[in-house]
Amino acid sequence: MAAGKGPGELVGPWEIAQMLGVTRSRFQQIAMRPTFPEPYQELRATKVWLKADVEAWIAKYRQPRATDGDEQE
């Protein structure tokens, strides 16, 4: 397949959990929210999403979290 001809980068539950900083089981709960993007495709073993759709959802719905070293006053 020629570069640039596909739908875009695909991600599965493990990758999305990493993007969100949560466990896979917590991701499964998040994926059931009505606002979460529909999977691009459902395979026999798993579902896959377009990475761009997941990144857009994160930007819109996930609040930044304090990290070690961030001061909360």
Coordinates of C-alpha atoms in Angstrom, one line a residue:
M1 CA 0.0 0.0 0.0
A2 CA 1.4 3.4 -0.9
A3 CA 2.1 5.9 1.8
G4 CA -0.6 8.4 2.4
K5 CA -3.3 6.3 0.9
G6 CA -4.6 4.7 4.1
P7 CA -7.1 6.1 6.7
G8 CA -4.4 7.3 9.0
E9 CA -2.5 5.8 12.0
L10 CA -4.6 3.2 13.9
V11 CA -4.5 2.5 17.6
G12 CA -5.9 -0.2 19.8
P13 CA -6.9 -0.4 23.4
W14 CA -3.3 -0.8 24.7
E15 CA -2.1 2.3 22.8
I16 CA -5.1 4.4 23.8
A17 CA -4.7 3.4 27.5
Q18 CA -1.1 4.6 27.2
M19 CA -2.2 7.9 25.6
L20 CA -4.7 8.5 28.4
G21 CA -2.4 7.3 31.2
V22 CA -4.9 4.7 32.5
T23 CA -5.2 0.9 32.7
R24 CA -6.7 -1.0 29.8
S25 CA -9.7 -1.8 32.0
R26 CA -10.2 1.9 32.8
F27 CA -10.0 2.6 29.1
Q28 CA -12.8 0.1 28.4
Q29 CA -15.0 2.1 30.7
I30 CA -14.0 5.4 29.0
A31 CA -14.7 3.9 25.5
M32 CA -18.3 3.3 26.5
R33 CA -18.9 7.0 27.0
P34 CA -21.3 8.4 24.3
T35 CA -18.7 11.1 23.4
F36 CA -15.9 8.7 22.8
P37 CA -15.2 8.1 19.0
E38 CA -16.6 5.1 17.3
P39 CA -14.0 2.4 16.4
Y40 CA -12.7 2.7 12.9
Q41 CA -13.0 -1.1 12.6
E42 CA -13.9 -4.0 14.8
L43 CA -11.6 -7.0 14.3
R44 CA -12.2 -10.5 15.6
A45 CA -9.8 -9.9 18.6
T46 CA -10.2 -6.2 19.2
K47 CA -11.3 -2.8 18.0
V48 CA -9.1 -0.1 16.4
W49 CA -9.6 3.6 16.3
L50 CA -8.1 6.3 14.2
K51 CA -5.4 8.0 16.3
A52 CA -6.4 11.4 15.1
D53 CA -10.0 10.8 16.4
V54 CA -8.7 9.7 19.8
E55 CA -6.3 12.7 20.0
A56 CA -9.2 15.1 19.2
W57 CA -11.3 13.5 21.9
I58 CA -8.5 13.8 24.4
A59 CA -8.0 17.5 23.6
K60 CA -11.7 18.2 24.0
Y61 CA -12.7 16.0 27.0
R62 CA -9.7 15.3 29.1
Q63 CA -8.4 17.9 31.6
P64 CA -4.7 18.1 32.1
R65 CA -3.6 16.3 35.2
A66 CA -1.0 17.6 37.7
T67 CA 2.3 15.7 37.5
D68 CA 5.1 15.3 40.0
G69 CA 6.7 18.7 40.5
D70 CA 3.6 20.7 39.6
E71 CA 2.7 22.9 42.4
Q72 CA -1.0 23.3 43.3
E73 CA -1.6 26.3 45.5

